[in-house]
Short mmCIF file of N, CA and C in Angstrom, two decimals:
data_model
loop_
_atom_site.label_atom_id
_atom_site.label_comp_id
_atom_site.label_asym_id
_atom_site.label_seq_id
_atom_site.Cartn_x
_atom_site.Cartn_y
_atom_site.Cartn_z
N UNK L 77 88.33 28.61 2.62
CA UNK L 77 87.45 28.12 3.62
C UNK L 77 87.12 29.06 4.70
N UNK L 78 85.91 28.99 5.08
CA UNK L 78 85.20 29.95 5.95
C UNK L 78 85.41 29.70 7.41
N UNK L 79 86.02 30.66 8.38
CA UNK L 79 85.98 30.28 10.00
C UNK L 79 84.86 30.01 10.50
N UNK L 80 83.56 30.69 9.99
CA UNK L 80 82.40 30.30 10.41
C UNK L 80 81.30 29.23 10.19
N UNK L 81 80.44 28.69 10.57
CA UNK L 81 79.43 27.91 10.60
C UNK L 81 78.00 28.98 10.37
N UNK L 82 77.58 28.27 8.94
CA UNK L 82 76.21 29.25 9.29
C UNK L 82 75.29 28.23 9.73
N UNK L 83 74.48 27.93 10.83
CA UNK L 83 73.54 27.77 11.54
C UNK L 83 72.21 27.70 11.37
N UNK L 84 71.44 26.90 11.08
CA UNK L 84 70.05 27.26 11.08
C UNK L 84 69.05 26.01 12.29
N UNK L 85 68.28 26.75 13.25
CA UNK L 85 67.48 25.61 13.86
C UNK L 85 65.92 25.91 13.73
N UNK L 86 65.29 24.62 13.01
CA UNK L 86 64.12 25.22 12.43
C UNK L 86 63.11 24.30 13.06
N UNK L 87 61.98 24.63 13.11
CA UNK L 87 60.93 23.19 13.30
C UNK L 87 59.74 23.84 12.10
N UNK L 88 59.03 22.72 11.99
CA UNK L 88 57.67 22.65 11.31
C UNK L 88 57.20 24.18 11.33
N UNK L 89 56.66 24.72 12.43
CA UNK L 89 56.11 26.12 12.52
C UNK L 89 56.89 27.14 12.57
N UNK L 90 58.25 27.26 12.48
CA UNK L 90 58.88 28.35 12.32
C UNK L 90 60.71 28.15 12.30
N UNK L 91 61.23 29.51 12.34
CA UNK L 91 62.54 29.26 12.07
C UNK L 91 63.24 29.90 13.70
N UNK L 92 63.47 28.81 14.48
CA UNK L 92 64.12 29.35 15.79
C UNK L 92 64.78 30.57 16.23
N UNK L 93 66.02 29.82 15.22
CA UNK L 93 67.26 31.08 15.08
C UNK L 93 68.13 30.50 13.89
N UNK L 94 68.99 31.49 13.75
CA UNK L 94 69.62 31.07 12.45
C UNK L 94 71.02 32.30 12.48
N UNK L 95 72.06 31.70 12.38
CA UNK L 95 73.02 33.06 12.93
C UNK L 95 74.61 32.30 12.28
N UNK L 96 75.72 32.78 12.75
CA UNK L 96 76.76 32.10 12.47
C UNK L 96 77.34 31.66 13.99
N UNK L 97 78.30 30.73 14.05
CA UNK L 97 78.57 29.71 14.92
C UNK L 97 80.39 29.27 14.89
N UNK L 98 80.86 28.86 15.83
CA UNK L 98 82.28 28.48 15.52
C UNK L 98 81.89 26.90 15.74
N UNK L 99 80.78 26.33 16.33
CA UNK L 99 80.76 24.97 16.34
C UNK L 99 79.78 24.57 16.81
N UNK L 100 78.80 23.50 16.27
CA UNK L 100 77.86 22.88 16.73
C UNK L 100 77.71 21.49 17.36
N UNK L 101 77.19 21.38 18.68
CA UNK L 101 77.31 19.79 18.92
C UNK L 101 76.02 19.45 19.31
N UNK L 102 75.44 18.54 19.04
CA UNK L 102 74.56 17.45 18.91
C UNK L 102 75.03 16.18 19.37
N UNK L 103 73.57 15.81 20.00
CA UNK L 103 73.03 14.62 20.17
C UNK L 103 72.68 13.75 19.36
N UNK L 104 73.08 12.43 18.56
CA UNK L 104 72.91 12.21 17.49
C UNK L 104 71.98 10.47 17.80
N UNK L 105 71.73 9.85 17.24
CA UNK L 105 71.60 8.30 17.53
C UNK L 105 72.78 7.41 17.26
N UNK L 106 73.69 8.10 17.16
CA UNK L 106 75.16 7.64 16.95
C UNK L 106 76.02 7.87 17.97
N UNK L 107 75.75 8.86 19.01
CA UNK L 107 76.33 9.63 19.73
C UNK L 107 76.32 10.89 19.39
N UNK L 108 77.39 11.86 20.56
CA UNK L 108 77.52 13.10 20.57
C UNK L 108 78.50 13.72 19.01
N UNK L 109 78.11 14.54 18.22
CA UNK L 109 78.58 14.91 17.17
C UNK L 109 79.06 16.36 17.31
N UNK L 110 80.39 16.74 17.38
CA UNK L 110 81.11 18.25 17.08
C UNK L 110 81.07 18.45 15.93
N UNK L 111 80.85 19.61 15.22
CA UNK L 111 80.88 20.37 14.00
C UNK L 111 81.29 21.31 13.55
N UNK L 112 82.70 21.53 12.83
CA UNK L 112 83.47 23.01 12.93
C UNK L 112 83.23 22.97 11.32
N UNK L 113 83.93 24.19 11.13
CA UNK L 113 84.19 24.57 9.65
C UNK L 113 84.69 23.49 9.02
N UNK L 114 84.73 23.18 7.63
CA UNK L 114 85.30 22.09 6.69
C UNK L 114 84.99 20.71 7.54
N UNK L 115 83.83 20.60 8.17
CA UNK L 115 83.63 19.23 8.37
C UNK L 115 82.83 18.58 7.15
N UNK L 116 83.25 17.02 7.05
CA UNK L 116 82.54 16.45 5.94
C UNK L 116 80.93 16.72 5.99
N UNK L 117 80.32 16.71 4.82
CA UNK L 117 79.14 16.44 4.94
C UNK L 117 78.51 15.16 5.71
N UNK L 118 77.19 15.44 6.10
CA UNK L 118 76.25 14.47 6.92
C UNK L 118 75.15 14.68 7.04
N UNK L 119 74.14 13.35 7.08
CA UNK L 119 73.01 13.39 7.66
C UNK L 119 72.95 12.90 8.78
N UNK L 120 72.57 13.37 9.86
CA UNK L 120 72.38 12.40 11.06
C UNK L 120 70.87 12.68 11.72
N UNK L 121 70.48 11.62 12.40
CA UNK L 121 69.28 11.65 13.24
C UNK L 121 69.39 12.25 14.86
N UNK L 122 68.82 13.21 14.69
CA UNK L 122 68.94 13.27 16.49
C UNK L 122 68.40 12.53 17.13
N UNK L 123 69.24 12.37 18.46
CA UNK L 123 68.66 11.34 19.51
C UNK L 123 67.47 11.98 20.06
N UNK L 124 66.42 11.29 20.55
CA UNK L 124 64.84 12.07 21.04
C UNK L 124 65.57 12.76 22.54
N UNK L 125 64.84 13.80 22.94
CA UNK L 125 65.44 14.61 24.12
C UNK L 125 66.50 14.96 24.02
N UNK L 126 67.16 15.66 22.93
CA UNK L 126 68.80 16.04 22.45
C UNK L 126 68.80 17.44 22.79
N UNK L 127 69.99 18.10 23.22
CA UNK L 127 70.03 19.30 23.40
C UNK L 127 71.00 19.74 22.30
N UNK L 128 70.96 20.59 21.74
CA UNK L 128 71.80 21.14 20.22
C UNK L 128 72.51 22.46 21.08
N UNK L 129 73.95 22.52 20.79
CA UNK L 129 74.43 23.80 21.30
C UNK L 129 75.17 24.29 20.36
N UNK L 130 75.22 25.89 20.01
CA UNK L 130 75.89 26.53 18.80
C UNK L 130 76.61 27.29 19.42
N UNK L 131 78.25 26.85 19.42
CA UNK L 131 79.28 27.73 20.37
C UNK L 131 79.52 28.75 19.73
N UNK L 132 79.82 30.00 19.98
CA UNK L 132 80.00 31.20 19.21
C UNK L 132 78.92 31.85 18.76
N UNK L 133 77.87 31.33 19.03
CA UNK L 133 76.80 31.99 18.35
C UNK L 133 75.86 33.21 19.25
N UNK L 134 75.42 33.86 18.85
CA UNK L 134 75.12 35.45 19.52
C UNK L 134 76.58 35.87 20.23
N UNK L 135 77.20 36.39 19.13
CA UNK L 135 78.26 37.64 19.72
C UNK L 135 78.97 36.54 20.88
N UNK L 136 79.62 35.52 20.17
CA UNK L 136 80.41 34.62 20.59
C UNK L 136 80.01 34.08 22.16
N UNK L 137 78.43 33.60 21.84
CA UNK L 137 78.09 33.28 23.28
C UNK L 137 77.68 32.01 22.79
N UNK L 138 76.66 31.38 23.30
CA UNK L 138 76.17 30.15 22.90
C UNK L 138 74.83 29.78 22.95
N UNK L 139 74.33 29.52 22.23
CA UNK L 139 72.60 28.85 21.40
C UNK L 139 72.38 27.39 21.91
N UNK L 140 71.61 27.40 23.02
CA UNK L 140 70.78 26.35 23.03
C UNK L 140 69.36 25.86 23.02
N UNK L 141 69.57 24.92 22.58
CA UNK L 141 67.93 24.25 22.08
C UNK L 141 67.74 22.81 22.75
N UNK L 142 66.55 22.72 23.09
CA UNK L 142 66.17 21.24 23.48
C UNK L 142 65.15 20.82 22.38
N UNK L 143 65.70 19.86 21.51
CA UNK L 143 65.04 19.42 20.23
C UNK L 143 64.81 17.61 20.62
N UNK L 144 63.32 18.09 19.95
CA UNK L 144 62.46 16.53 20.05
C UNK L 144 62.39 15.94 18.75
N UNK L 145 63.38 15.16 18.08
CA UNK L 145 63.08 14.43 17.20
C UNK L 145 63.59 15.11 15.82
N UNK L 146 64.15 14.79 15.15
CA UNK L 146 64.49 15.66 13.40
C UNK L 146 65.87 15.05 13.64
N UNK L 147 66.94 15.69 12.46
CA UNK L 147 67.58 15.76 11.77
C UNK L 147 68.66 17.07 11.88
N UNK L 148 69.80 16.53 11.62
CA UNK L 148 71.13 17.65 11.58
C UNK L 148 71.74 17.09 10.17
N UNK L 149 71.73 18.26 9.41
CA UNK L 149 72.14 18.40 7.95
C UNK L 149 73.17 19.18 7.90
N UNK L 150 74.56 18.75 7.78
CA UNK L 150 75.71 19.26 7.61
C UNK L 150 76.36 19.56 5.81
N UNK L 151 76.00 20.78 5.61
CA UNK L 151 76.64 20.37 3.92
C UNK L 151 77.99 20.96 3.57
N UNK L 152 78.35 21.03 2.16
CA UNK L 152 79.99 21.12 2.04
C UNK L 152 80.29 22.63 2.51
N UNK L 153 79.06 23.60 2.30
CA UNK L 153 79.32 24.82 2.36
C UNK L 153 79.44 25.59 3.60
N UNK L 154 79.80 24.71 4.86
CA UNK L 154 79.64 25.19 6.15
C UNK L 154 78.25 25.59 6.31
N UNK L 155 77.30 24.89 6.34
CA UNK L 155 75.97 25.24 6.76
C UNK L 155 75.10 24.02 7.23
N UNK L 156 74.68 24.31 8.73
CA UNK L 156 74.38 23.25 9.46
C UNK L 156 72.82 23.35 9.73
N UNK L 157 72.04 22.93 9.15
CA UNK L 157 70.63 22.95 9.36
C UNK L 157 70.02 21.55 10.58
N UNK L 158 69.82 22.28 11.64
CA UNK L 158 68.86 21.44 12.79
C UNK L 158 67.65 21.36 12.35
N UNK L 159 67.02 20.56 11.74
CA UNK L 159 65.88 20.54 11.72
C UNK L 159 64.82 19.40 12.31
N UNK L 160 64.12 20.18 13.06
CA UNK L 160 63.43 19.46 14.54
C UNK L 160 61.83 19.41 13.86
N UNK L 161 61.68 18.05 14.75
CA UNK L 161 60.28 18.00 14.63
C UNK L 161 59.26 18.93 15.72
N UNK L 162 60.39 19.06 16.93
CA UNK L 162 59.78 20.21 18.15
C UNK L 162 61.17 20.62 18.26
N UNK L 163 61.18 22.14 18.64
CA UNK L 163 62.49 22.63 19.41
C UNK L 163 62.13 23.84 20.12
N UNK L 164 62.65 23.94 21.37
CA UNK L 164 62.28 25.54 21.88
C UNK L 164 63.90 25.72 22.14
N UNK L 165 64.15 27.10 22.14
CA UNK L 165 65.32 27.41 22.61
C UNK L 165 65.27 27.77 23.99
N UNK L 166 66.47 27.73 24.87
CA UNK L 166 66.64 27.94 26.10
C UNK L 166 66.08 29.12 26.56
N UNK L 167 65.93 30.17 26.16
CA UNK L 167 65.62 31.58 26.46
C UNK L 167 64.02 31.42 26.60
N UNK L 168 63.19 30.51 26.04
CA UNK L 168 62.15 30.61 25.75
C UNK L 168 61.52 29.17 26.65
N UNK L 169 62.32 28.49 27.43
CA UNK L 169 61.69 27.45 28.22
C UNK L 169 61.63 27.34 29.54
N UNK L 170 60.04 27.14 30.00
CA UNK L 170 59.70 27.72 31.49
C UNK L 170 60.10 26.45 32.15
N UNK L 171 61.20 27.04 32.99
CA UNK L 171 61.63 26.30 34.01
C UNK L 171 61.27 24.97 34.68
N UNK L 172 60.44 26.13 35.37
CA UNK L 172 59.73 25.78 36.78
C UNK L 172 58.50 24.58 36.23
N UNK L 173 57.97 24.87 35.00
CA UNK L 173 56.75 24.07 34.08
C UNK L 173 57.73 22.36 33.70
N UNK L 174 58.99 22.60 33.31
CA UNK L 174 59.74 21.66 32.92
C UNK L 174 60.02 20.76 34.01
N UNK L 175 60.47 21.68 35.73
CA UNK L 175 60.40 20.74 36.53
C UNK L 175 59.56 20.03 37.13
N UNK L 176 58.30 20.92 37.00
CA UNK L 176 57.16 19.99 37.27
C UNK L 176 56.35 18.91 36.63
N UNK L 177 56.79 19.02 35.31
CA UNK L 177 56.50 17.95 34.04
C UNK L 177 56.84 16.80 34.69
N UNK L 178 58.33 16.74 34.59
CA UNK L 178 59.19 15.82 34.89
C UNK L 178 58.92 15.32 36.65
N UNK L 179 58.62 15.84 37.75
CA UNK L 179 57.81 15.41 38.42
C UNK L 179 56.81 14.67 38.50
N UNK L 180 55.84 15.23 37.64
CA UNK L 180 54.39 14.24 37.48
C UNK L 180 54.83 12.82 36.67
N UNK L 181 55.41 12.99 35.92
CA UNK L 181 55.76 11.95 35.38
C UNK L 181 56.43 10.96 36.24
N UNK L 182 57.43 11.30 36.83
CA UNK L 182 58.49 10.11 37.96
C UNK L 182 57.76 9.89 38.78
N UNK L 183 56.54 10.92 39.36
CA UNK L 183 55.96 10.75 40.81
C UNK L 183 54.92 9.06 39.89
N UNK L 184 54.61 9.35 38.98
CA UNK L 184 53.93 8.11 38.88
C UNK L 184 54.24 6.61 38.09
N UNK L 185 55.73 6.78 38.31
CA UNK L 185 56.31 5.81 38.56
C UNK L 185 57.20 5.30 36.45
N UNK L 186 57.99 4.98 36.19
CA UNK L 186 58.08 4.93 35.15
C UNK L 186 58.34 3.32 34.62
N UNK L 187 57.72 2.93 33.32
CA UNK L 187 57.88 1.66 33.21
C UNK L 187 58.32 1.87 31.81
N UNK L 188 59.59 0.77 31.31
CA UNK L 188 59.55 0.65 30.07
C UNK L 188 58.38 0.58 28.79
N UNK L 189 57.32 -0.08 29.76
CA UNK L 189 56.14 -0.18 28.24
C UNK L 189 55.25 1.24 27.97
N UNK L 190 55.59 2.10 29.20
CA UNK L 190 54.40 3.45 28.69
C UNK L 190 55.61 3.98 28.10
N UNK L 191 55.28 4.17 27.02
CA UNK L 191 56.11 4.61 25.82
C UNK L 191 55.87 6.52 26.35
N UNK L 192 54.73 6.55 26.09
CA UNK L 192 54.24 8.40 26.29
C UNK L 192 54.85 8.77 27.48
N UNK L 193 54.53 8.28 28.70
CA UNK L 193 55.15 9.10 29.94
C UNK L 193 56.55 8.55 29.61
N UNK L 194 57.39 7.70 28.81
CA UNK L 194 59.15 8.24 28.77
C UNK L 194 59.59 9.54 27.87
N UNK L 195 58.87 9.02 26.92
CA UNK L 195 58.83 10.66 26.18
C UNK L 195 58.50 11.59 26.57
N UNK L 196 57.40 12.26 27.48
CA UNK L 196 57.48 13.33 28.02
C UNK L 196 58.54 13.27 29.24
N UNK L 197 58.86 12.48 30.13
CA UNK L 197 60.09 12.89 30.45
C UNK L 197 61.22 13.14 29.94
N UNK L 198 61.61 12.40 28.71
CA UNK L 198 63.03 12.57 28.16
C UNK L 198 62.81 14.35 27.54
N UNK L 199 61.62 14.75 27.15
CA UNK L 199 61.09 15.97 26.81
C UNK L 199 61.93 17.04 28.10
N UNK L 200 61.40 16.64 28.73
CA UNK L 200 61.15 17.47 30.20
C UNK L 200 62.72 17.51 30.22
N UNK L 201 63.77 16.20 30.70
CA UNK L 201 65.05 16.30 30.69
C UNK L 201 65.70 17.20 30.07
N UNK L 202 65.03 16.93 28.68
CA UNK L 202 66.34 18.12 27.41
C UNK L 202 65.87 19.67 27.44
N UNK L 203 64.61 19.99 28.33
CA UNK L 203 64.30 21.24 28.31
C UNK L 203 64.95 21.52 29.55
N UNK L 204 65.46 20.83 30.63
CA UNK L 204 66.13 21.24 31.72
C UNK L 204 67.69 21.36 31.52
N UNK L 205 68.17 20.40 30.77
CA UNK L 205 69.44 20.39 30.33
C UNK L 205 69.82 21.24 29.29
N UNK L 206 69.02 21.82 28.38
CA UNK L 206 69.08 23.28 27.65
C UNK L 206 69.23 24.31 28.34
N UNK L 207 68.60 24.71 29.31
CA UNK L 207 68.72 26.02 30.29
C UNK L 207 69.87 25.35 31.19
N UNK L 208 70.76 24.38 31.27
CA UNK L 208 71.98 24.09 31.99
C UNK L 208 71.74 23.33 33.47
N UNK L 209 70.44 23.25 33.37
CA UNK L 209 69.97 22.64 34.98
C UNK L 209 70.51 21.27 34.77
N UNK L 210 70.87 20.55 36.05
CA UNK L 210 71.26 19.07 36.29
C UNK L 210 70.05 18.30 36.67
N UNK L 211 69.99 17.38 35.40
CA UNK L 211 68.89 16.11 35.77
C UNK L 211 69.62 15.12 35.78
#
């Protein structure tokens, strides 16, 4: 059994990151899931506005991505694929822009009927969480 996972984070436009990691943590519609080498194969729907973390990625650091829709596929060969509708790596996120977007949406008031505003707020929150901000 390999002691590392091969992880890839991809969107329809491009591969955002690929490399080895010790563990992947992702929020799915069933709850938060941690995947380590030897994990049972899984196909999971990612929760809206999820943050995906790859521990031990980038020379034992951590890779974080804000993911807006998609799937996580864990295969038998220690491969984890994050197939996102839209995804952004933490280092690519403009923090001030995300904060401004969240302020704009929240200042207009969020009602359960306003699905578009709720989705924009969820995207802004996940961007901020991906860079380590508390929201």
